[in-house]
Amino acid sequence: MAGIDEAGGTGSSPRVDREDRIARLRLMRTQTVGPVTYAQLMIRFGSAAAALEAIPDLARRGGGKAPAIPPRAAIEREVAAVEAAGARYLFLGLPGYPAMLATIPTAPPALIVRGRRALLDRPVVGMVGARNASASACRFARGLAAELGARDVSVASGLARGIDTAAHMGSLEAGTIAVIAGGIDVAYPPENADLQERIAQEGLLIAEQPPGIEPRARHFPYRNRIIAGLAQAVLVVEAAPKSGSLITARYGGEYGREVLAVPGSPLDPRAQGCNLLIREGATLIQTADDVIEALRPIDPRMGLLEPGAGGYGIGGYGGPRPALDADDADRRAIVALLGPVPTPVDEIVRQSGRPPTIVQTVLLELELGGRLERHAGGQVSLI
């Protein structure tokens, strides 16, 4: 199937490539395996197949029941649905995966894409803002996106109402990137169904969720971190102080991206988020020239990274790496420091006195055993 077999060969037979990708999908679709755990398993065991074999024993050590691993038949059905939608996969650690996105700690193990993947090889600006945006802000966003597109900058957004829609409309002719919260074959919001299809035909449509998945509240922050991870800069046009747009900006700051904001009237609540960002150090943006100038400090070598090379070794995960095995004393000491309140992993390392590899091993076991939850900012808590 083209959706899973194309792109990324390194001399291996197509059959080997296919088996590896099926294993990767089974691993990433396992319930307790999130992006961080997936990466740690790949680094430790060197392949998805080896990681799948190790999961039951790791979960047992973590004091829980081994998670249900999706059967091959379920993954084959997903692959067929991706192909039927005219889409394909981009796998973390293999050629074709966006180099900028591969550098973030929660990089999706795989993306499902339709359209012009080459748009990811240009400089990318994530443009986000309020769903109930003012008419003037939408007009500004549409015009700015058009100017950036004319300068070979790809504009990425989340296909939401308001500023997102304006950004896509403005940059559609030059090639826009839409990251959606649901499956690649699910149109949301419904009024943007035609725009979503146009982007898939003329730009690039990206989804993390499998086909058929309707977007839920928890999916939108996941989508936001992809927008920030793809981009060299995150630009907020209009946003309330507590909004998804500011979450995207926060992710951008955490990932070392430039954070840009368009100022607004202090009398308009929809401008308070942008004004707050500027007060906290975001770059004030009024024109496309301001955006281009803000992009220049980015190390140009970042855009020249081998796609898929970021994070885990050239062309893959670099083979298995030995990990220190934790003993029962280590587990007791680390579990004793955990509770229902999210705690930074660095703080657990400091207070436990254990090497980081030991701490990460215990956390991995606890998560696979269904006893640990990971939070933003490298924090964890017991379930």
Short mmCIF file of C-alpha atoms in Angstrom, two decimals:
data_model
loop_
_atom_site.label_atom_id
_atom_site.label_comp_id
_atom_site.label_asym_id
_atom_site.label_seq_id
_atom_site.Cartn_x
_atom_site.Cartn_y
_atom_site.Cartn_z
CA MET A 1 0.00 0.00 0.00
CA ALA A 2 1.41 3.36 -1.05
CA GLY A 3 0.27 5.04 2.14
CA ILE A 4 2.77 3.08 4.23
CA ASP A 5 5.38 1.73 1.80
CA GLU A 6 6.43 4.87 -0.04
CA ALA A 7 9.29 7.20 0.93
CA GLY A 8 12.05 6.35 3.26
CA GLY A 9 13.87 3.37 1.84
CA THR A 10 17.57 3.09 2.74
CA GLY A 11 18.43 0.01 0.75
CA SER A 12 16.20 -2.36 2.73
CA SER A 13 13.66 -4.46 0.90
CA PRO A 14 10.09 -3.10 0.66
CA ARG A 15 8.92 -6.05 2.78
CA VAL A 16 11.31 -5.13 5.62
CA ASP A 17 10.29 -1.47 5.41
CA ARG A 18 6.61 -2.41 5.56
CA GLU A 19 7.06 -4.71 8.55
CA ASP A 20 8.97 -2.01 10.41
CA ARG A 21 6.25 0.57 9.75
CA ILE A 22 3.46 -1.79 10.79
CA ALA A 23 5.37 -2.38 14.04
CA ARG A 24 5.81 1.37 14.55
CA LEU A 25 2.08 1.90 14.14
CA ARG A 26 1.23 -0.91 16.55
CA LEU A 27 3.62 0.61 19.10
CA MET A 28 2.34 4.18 18.80
CA ARG A 29 -1.32 3.07 18.91
CA THR A 30 -0.78 1.13 22.15
CA GLN A 31 -2.89 2.88 24.79
CA THR A 32 -0.20 3.75 27.34
CA VAL A 33 2.47 4.65 24.77
CA GLY A 34 2.59 8.41 24.21
CA PRO A 35 5.19 10.29 22.13
CA VAL A 36 7.75 10.49 24.96
CA THR A 37 7.41 6.81 25.86
CA TYR A 38 7.53 5.83 22.17
CA ALA A 39 10.81 7.72 21.72
CA GLN A 40 12.32 6.19 24.86
CA LEU A 41 11.34 2.69 23.77
CA MET A 42 12.83 3.23 20.31
CA ILE A 43 16.05 4.61 21.78
CA ARG A 44 16.36 1.76 24.26
CA PHE A 45 15.43 -1.17 22.01
CA GLY A 46 16.40 0.14 18.56
CA SER A 47 13.25 -1.00 16.75
CA ALA A 48 9.51 -1.02 17.22
CA ALA A 49 9.39 -4.81 16.95
CA ALA A 50 11.85 -5.23 19.83
CA ALA A 51 9.98 -2.64 21.89
CA LEU A 52 6.68 -4.48 21.39
CA GLU A 53 8.25 -7.69 22.71
CA ALA A 54 9.58 -5.87 25.78
CA ILE A 55 6.34 -4.11 26.80
CA PRO A 56 4.76 -6.93 28.87
CA ASP A 57 7.85 -7.33 31.06
CA LEU A 58 8.29 -3.57 31.49
CA ALA A 59 4.63 -3.16 32.50
CA ARG A 60 5.00 -5.99 35.02
CA ARG A 61 7.98 -4.26 36.58
CA GLY A 62 5.91 -1.12 36.81
CA GLY A 63 3.35 -2.93 38.91
CA GLY A 64 0.56 -2.91 36.36
CA LYS A 65 -1.09 -4.96 33.68
CA ALA A 66 0.45 -5.02 30.24
CA PRO A 67 -1.43 -2.70 27.86
CA ALA A 68 -3.34 -4.19 24.97
CA ILE A 69 -1.23 -3.91 21.82
CA PRO A 70 -3.34 -3.38 18.68
CA PRO A 71 -3.41 -6.51 16.51
CA ARG A 72 -1.86 -6.37 13.09
CA ALA A 73 -5.30 -6.60 11.46
CA ALA A 74 -6.39 -3.35 13.13
CA ILE A 75 -3.31 -1.55 11.82
CA GLU A 76 -3.86 -2.98 8.33
CA ARG A 77 -7.36 -1.50 8.42
CA GLU A 78 -5.97 1.88 9.45
CA VAL A 79 -3.40 1.80 6.65
CA ALA A 80 -6.14 0.94 4.14
CA ALA A 81 -8.23 3.87 5.39
CA VAL A 82 -5.25 6.24 5.04
CA GLU A 83 -4.71 5.05 1.48
CA ALA A 84 -8.42 5.36 0.67
CA ALA A 85 -8.28 8.98 1.84
CA GLY A 86 -5.44 9.67 -0.59
CA ALA A 87 -3.00 10.21 2.28
CA ARG A 88 0.31 8.74 3.44
CA TYR A 89 2.43 8.45 6.58
CA LEU A 90 5.56 10.34 7.57
CA PHE A 91 7.43 8.47 10.32
CA LEU A 92 9.67 10.06 12.95
CA GLY A 93 13.23 8.89 12.38
CA LEU A 94 12.69 8.17 8.67
CA PRO A 95 13.23 10.43 5.64
CA GLY A 96 10.38 12.80 4.85
CA TYR A 97 9.49 13.67 8.44
CA PRO A 98 9.63 17.44 9.12
CA ALA A 99 13.08 18.26 10.50
CA MET A 100 11.90 21.10 12.77
CA LEU A 101 9.12 19.00 14.30
CA ALA A 102 11.54 16.12 14.95
CA THR A 103 13.46 18.31 17.42
CA ILE A 104 10.62 18.73 19.95
CA PRO A 105 10.40 16.35 22.94
CA THR A 106 6.84 15.27 22.11
CA ALA A 107 7.25 14.82 18.36
CA PRO A 108 4.44 12.61 16.99
CA PRO A 109 5.77 9.15 16.07
CA ALA A 110 3.97 9.49 12.74
CA LEU A 111 1.97 12.06 10.80
CA ILE A 112 -0.73 11.38 8.22
CA VAL A 113 -0.53 13.86 5.35
CA ARG A 114 -2.27 14.79 2.11
CA GLY A 115 -0.89 17.24 -0.40
CA ARG A 116 2.41 19.01 -1.03
CA ARG A 117 4.93 17.76 1.51
CA ALA A 118 7.56 20.09 0.00
CA LEU A 119 5.85 23.02 1.75
CA LEU A 120 7.55 21.79 4.93
CA ASP A 121 10.96 22.43 3.37
CA ARG A 122 10.33 26.18 3.23
CA PRO A 123 10.43 28.48 6.27
CA VAL A 124 7.20 27.93 8.23
CA VAL A 125 5.30 30.48 10.32
CA GLY A 126 2.49 29.25 12.54
CA MET A 127 -0.32 31.84 12.50
CA VAL A 128 -3.05 31.45 15.10
CA GLY A 129 -5.68 33.56 16.81
CA ALA A 130 -9.20 33.93 18.12
CA ARG A 131 -12.13 31.95 16.73
CA ASN A 132 -14.42 34.94 17.34
CA ALA A 133 -11.92 37.32 15.81
CA SER A 134 -12.84 40.82 14.74
CA ALA A 135 -13.35 41.60 11.06
CA SER A 136 -10.27 43.86 11.04
CA ALA A 137 -8.07 41.16 12.57
CA CYS A 138 -9.25 38.60 10.01
CA ARG A 139 -8.53 41.03 7.20
CA PHE A 140 -5.07 41.72 8.62
CA ALA A 141 -4.30 38.00 9.01
CA ARG A 142 -5.47 37.22 5.47
CA GLY A 143 -3.33 39.99 3.98
CA LEU A 144 -0.26 39.13 6.06
CA ALA A 145 -0.53 35.44 5.15
CA ALA A 146 -0.74 36.34 1.46
CA GLU A 147 2.39 38.51 1.71
CA LEU A 148 4.32 35.79 3.52
CA GLY A 149 3.25 33.21 0.96
CA ALA A 150 4.46 35.47 -1.84
CA ARG A 151 7.88 35.43 -0.14
CA ASP A 152 8.04 31.61 -0.10
CA VAL A 153 7.09 31.30 3.56
CA SER A 154 4.63 28.52 4.37
CA VAL A 155 1.84 29.59 6.73
CA ALA A 156 0.62 26.86 9.08
CA SER A 157 -2.55 27.03 11.14
CA GLY A 158 -5.24 24.85 12.68
CA LEU A 159 -8.21 25.30 10.30
CA ALA A 160 -10.39 26.69 13.10
CA ARG A 161 -12.89 29.50 12.67
CA GLY A 162 -11.67 33.09 12.71
CA ILE A 163 -7.95 33.84 12.39
CA ASP A 164 -7.00 30.30 11.34
CA THR A 165 -9.44 30.37 8.44
CA ALA A 166 -8.25 33.85 7.39
CA ALA A 167 -4.61 32.71 7.47
CA HIS A 168 -5.36 29.70 5.27
CA MET A 169 -7.42 31.74 2.83
CA GLY A 170 -4.67 34.32 2.49
CA SER A 171 -1.90 31.78 1.89
CA LEU A 172 -3.88 29.19 -0.09
CA GLU A 173 -2.55 30.25 -3.48
CA ALA A 174 1.09 30.11 -2.32
CA GLY A 175 0.61 26.87 -0.39
CA THR A 176 -0.81 26.71 3.12
CA ILE A 177 -0.41 24.02 5.80
CA ALA A 178 -3.41 22.96 7.91
CA VAL A 179 -2.92 20.82 11.01
CA ILE A 180 -6.25 19.30 12.05
CA ALA A 181 -7.29 17.82 15.39
CA GLY A 182 -9.22 14.80 14.05
CA GLY A 183 -8.65 12.19 11.38
CA ILE A 184 -7.42 13.12 7.91
CA ASP A 185 -10.87 12.25 6.49
CA VAL A 186 -12.92 14.23 9.05
CA ALA A 187 -13.91 17.82 8.25
CA TYR A 188 -14.01 20.13 11.26
CA PRO A 189 -15.50 22.63 11.67
CA PRO A 190 -18.15 21.52 9.14
CA GLU A 191 -18.31 24.93 7.44
CA ASN A 192 -14.63 24.55 6.50
CA ALA A 193 -15.11 21.21 4.71
CA ASP A 194 -14.59 22.74 1.26
CA LEU A 195 -11.56 24.72 2.45
CA GLN A 196 -10.06 21.59 4.03
CA GLU A 197 -10.40 19.71 0.74
CA ARG A 198 -8.86 22.61 -1.19
CA ILE A 199 -5.90 22.63 1.19
CA ALA A 200 -5.45 18.88 0.69
CA GLN A 201 -5.42 19.46 -3.08
CA GLU A 202 -3.38 22.68 -3.25
CA GLY A 203 -1.50 22.85 0.05
CA LEU A 204 -0.76 20.34 2.80
CA LEU A 205 -3.17 18.74 5.27
CA ILE A 206 -1.69 17.09 8.40
CA ALA A 207 -3.34 14.87 11.01
CA GLU A 208 -1.97 12.94 13.97
CA GLN A 209 -5.13 10.97 14.77
CA PRO A 210 -6.14 7.88 12.75
CA PRO A 211 -8.80 8.19 10.04
CA GLY A 212 -12.38 8.40 11.25
CA ILE A 213 -11.54 10.04 14.60
CA GLU A 214 -13.75 13.01 15.43
CA PRO A 215 -11.83 15.79 17.21
CA ARG A 216 -12.26 15.93 20.98
CA ALA A 217 -11.21 18.60 23.46
CA ARG A 218 -7.94 16.85 24.35
CA HIS A 219 -6.91 16.66 20.68
CA PHE A 220 -6.64 20.42 20.19
CA PRO A 221 -3.61 20.98 22.45
CA TYR A 222 -1.97 18.04 20.63
CA ARG A 223 -2.62 19.82 17.34
CA ASN A 224 -1.30 23.11 18.74
CA ARG A 225 2.05 21.60 19.69
CA ILE A 226 2.44 20.30 16.11
CA ILE A 227 1.82 23.77 14.66
CA ALA A 228 4.45 25.22 17.00
CA GLY A 229 6.87 22.38 16.32
CA LEU A 230 6.67 22.73 12.54
CA ALA A 231 7.28 26.47 12.61
CA GLN A 232 10.31 28.67 12.98
CA ALA A 233 8.03 31.28 14.53
CA VAL A 234 4.55 31.37 16.08
CA LEU A 235 2.51 34.49 15.30
CA VAL A 236 -0.61 35.35 17.32
CA VAL A 237 -2.90 37.87 15.63
CA GLU A 238 -5.74 38.18 18.16
CA ALA A 239 -6.38 36.11 21.29
CA ALA A 240 -7.92 36.21 24.74
CA PRO A 241 -5.61 35.75 27.76
CA LYS A 242 -6.71 32.13 28.27
CA SER A 243 -7.01 30.58 24.84
CA GLY A 244 -5.68 27.82 22.63
CA SER A 245 -3.70 30.41 20.68
CA LEU A 246 -1.67 31.29 23.75
CA ILE A 247 -1.11 27.57 24.36
CA THR A 248 0.40 27.39 20.87
CA ALA A 249 2.57 30.43 21.64
CA ARG A 250 3.68 28.84 24.92
CA TYR A 251 4.68 25.68 23.08
CA GLY A 252 6.62 27.82 20.61
CA GLY A 253 8.55 29.46 23.44
CA GLU A 254 9.29 26.07 25.04
CA TYR A 255 10.61 24.76 21.71
CA GLY A 256 12.89 27.75 21.16
CA ARG A 257 10.78 29.27 18.37
CA GLU A 258 10.32 32.99 17.89
CA VAL A 259 7.05 34.20 19.45
CA LEU A 260 5.42 37.06 17.55
CA ALA A 261 2.26 39.02 18.33
CA VAL A 262 0.15 41.71 16.69
CA PRO A 263 -0.81 44.47 19.16
CA GLY A 264 -4.42 45.49 19.63
CA SER A 265 -6.62 47.93 21.45
CA PRO A 266 -6.55 47.58 25.25
CA LEU A 267 -10.32 48.06 25.12
CA ASP A 268 -10.84 44.84 23.13
CA PRO A 269 -10.70 41.64 25.24
CA ARG A 270 -9.65 39.74 22.12
CA ALA A 271 -6.40 41.74 22.03
CA GLN A 272 -5.42 41.17 25.65
CA GLY A 273 -3.59 37.92 24.94
CA CYS A 274 -1.39 39.49 22.25
CA ASN A 275 -0.66 42.55 24.37
CA LEU A 276 0.28 40.26 27.25
CA LEU A 277 2.67 38.30 25.02
CA ILE A 278 4.35 41.53 23.90
CA ARG A 279 4.71 42.67 27.50
CA GLU A 280 6.36 39.33 28.29
CA GLY A 281 8.88 39.68 25.45
CA ALA A 282 7.20 38.57 22.23
CA THR A 283 8.20 40.49 19.10
CA LEU A 284 5.69 43.12 18.04
CA ILE A 285 4.52 42.54 14.46
CA GLN A 286 2.90 45.10 12.15
CA THR A 287 4.03 44.02 8.67
CA ALA A 288 5.34 41.02 6.74
CA ASP A 289 8.79 42.67 6.87
CA ASP A 290 8.66 42.39 10.66
CA VAL A 291 7.99 38.66 10.38
CA ILE A 292 10.78 38.09 7.84
CA GLU A 293 13.21 39.99 10.07
CA ALA A 294 12.23 37.86 13.06
CA LEU A 295 12.98 34.69 11.07
CA ARG A 296 16.56 35.65 10.25
CA PRO A 297 18.13 34.74 13.62
CA ILE A 298 17.10 31.09 13.11
CA ASP A 299 20.13 28.96 12.34
CA PRO A 300 19.80 28.27 8.59
CA ARG A 301 21.26 24.79 9.11
CA MET A 302 18.02 23.79 10.87
CA GLY A 303 16.23 23.92 7.54
CA LEU A 304 18.92 21.76 5.96
CA LEU A 305 18.66 18.85 8.36
CA GLU A 306 18.06 15.53 6.67
CA PRO A 307 14.29 15.02 7.00
CA GLY A 308 13.76 12.39 9.64
CA ALA A 309 17.25 12.81 11.06
CA GLY A 310 16.24 15.00 13.96
CA GLY A 311 16.22 13.62 17.46
CA TYR A 312 17.10 9.95 17.18
CA GLY A 313 19.97 9.40 14.80
CA ILE A 314 20.45 9.57 11.06
CA GLY A 315 17.76 7.61 9.24
CA GLY A 316 16.37 6.06 12.42
CA TYR A 317 17.08 5.56 16.10
CA GLY A 318 20.71 4.55 15.81
CA GLY A 319 20.29 1.00 17.10
CA PRO A 320 19.54 -0.09 20.66
CA ARG A 321 21.33 1.73 23.47
CA PRO A 322 22.09 -0.01 26.76
CA ALA A 323 19.95 1.18 29.65
CA LEU A 324 20.64 0.76 33.34
CA ASP A 325 18.15 -1.64 34.92
CA ALA A 326 16.36 -0.35 38.00
CA ASP A 327 16.07 -2.54 41.09
CA ASP A 328 13.27 -2.65 43.66
CA ALA A 329 15.02 -0.10 45.89
CA ASP A 330 15.17 2.34 42.97
CA ARG A 331 11.49 1.81 42.22
CA ARG A 332 10.44 2.36 45.83
CA ALA A 333 12.51 5.54 46.13
CA ILE A 334 11.16 7.03 42.92
CA VAL A 335 7.51 6.06 43.48
CA ALA A 336 7.70 7.60 46.95
CA LEU A 337 8.45 10.97 45.34
CA LEU A 338 5.44 10.78 43.02
CA GLY A 339 1.85 11.69 43.73
CA PRO A 340 -1.29 13.07 42.10
CA VAL A 341 0.29 16.53 41.66
CA PRO A 342 2.45 16.85 38.51
CA THR A 343 6.16 16.96 39.38
CA PRO A 344 9.09 17.83 37.06
CA VAL A 345 11.18 14.81 36.13
CA ASP A 346 14.34 16.82 36.86
CA GLU A 347 13.13 17.31 40.44
CA ILE A 348 12.59 13.56 40.82
CA VAL A 349 16.14 12.95 39.62
CA ARG A 350 17.50 15.51 42.09
CA GLN A 351 15.59 14.29 45.12
CA SER A 352 16.00 10.57 44.44
CA GLY A 353 19.74 10.81 43.90
CA ARG A 354 19.40 8.25 41.10
CA PRO A 355 20.94 8.62 37.64
CA PRO A 356 18.55 10.08 35.04
CA THR A 357 18.59 6.80 33.10
CA ILE A 358 17.37 4.90 36.17
CA VAL A 359 14.60 7.46 36.79
CA GLN A 360 13.50 7.36 33.16
CA THR A 361 13.47 3.55 33.24
CA VAL A 362 11.20 3.47 36.29
CA LEU A 363 8.89 6.13 34.84
CA LEU A 364 8.71 4.15 31.60
CA GLU A 365 7.75 1.00 33.50
CA LEU A 366 5.11 2.86 35.52
CA GLU A 367 3.59 4.42 32.41
CA LEU A 368 3.40 1.12 30.55
CA GLY A 369 1.81 -0.38 33.65
CA GLY A 370 -0.90 2.29 33.53
CA ARG A 371 0.20 3.96 36.77
CA LEU A 372 1.82 7.16 35.44
CA GLU A 373 0.53 10.16 33.50
CA ARG A 374 2.78 12.61 31.65
CA HIS A 375 2.01 16.34 31.53
CA ALA A 376 3.29 19.34 29.61
CA GLY A 377 6.64 20.79 30.63
CA GLY A 378 8.27 17.44 31.41
CA GLN A 379 6.09 16.73 34.44
CA VAL A 380 4.62 13.43 35.63
CA SER A 381 2.10 12.25 38.21
CA LEU A 382 0.76 8.98 39.57
CA ILE A 383 -2.66 7.89 38.41
#
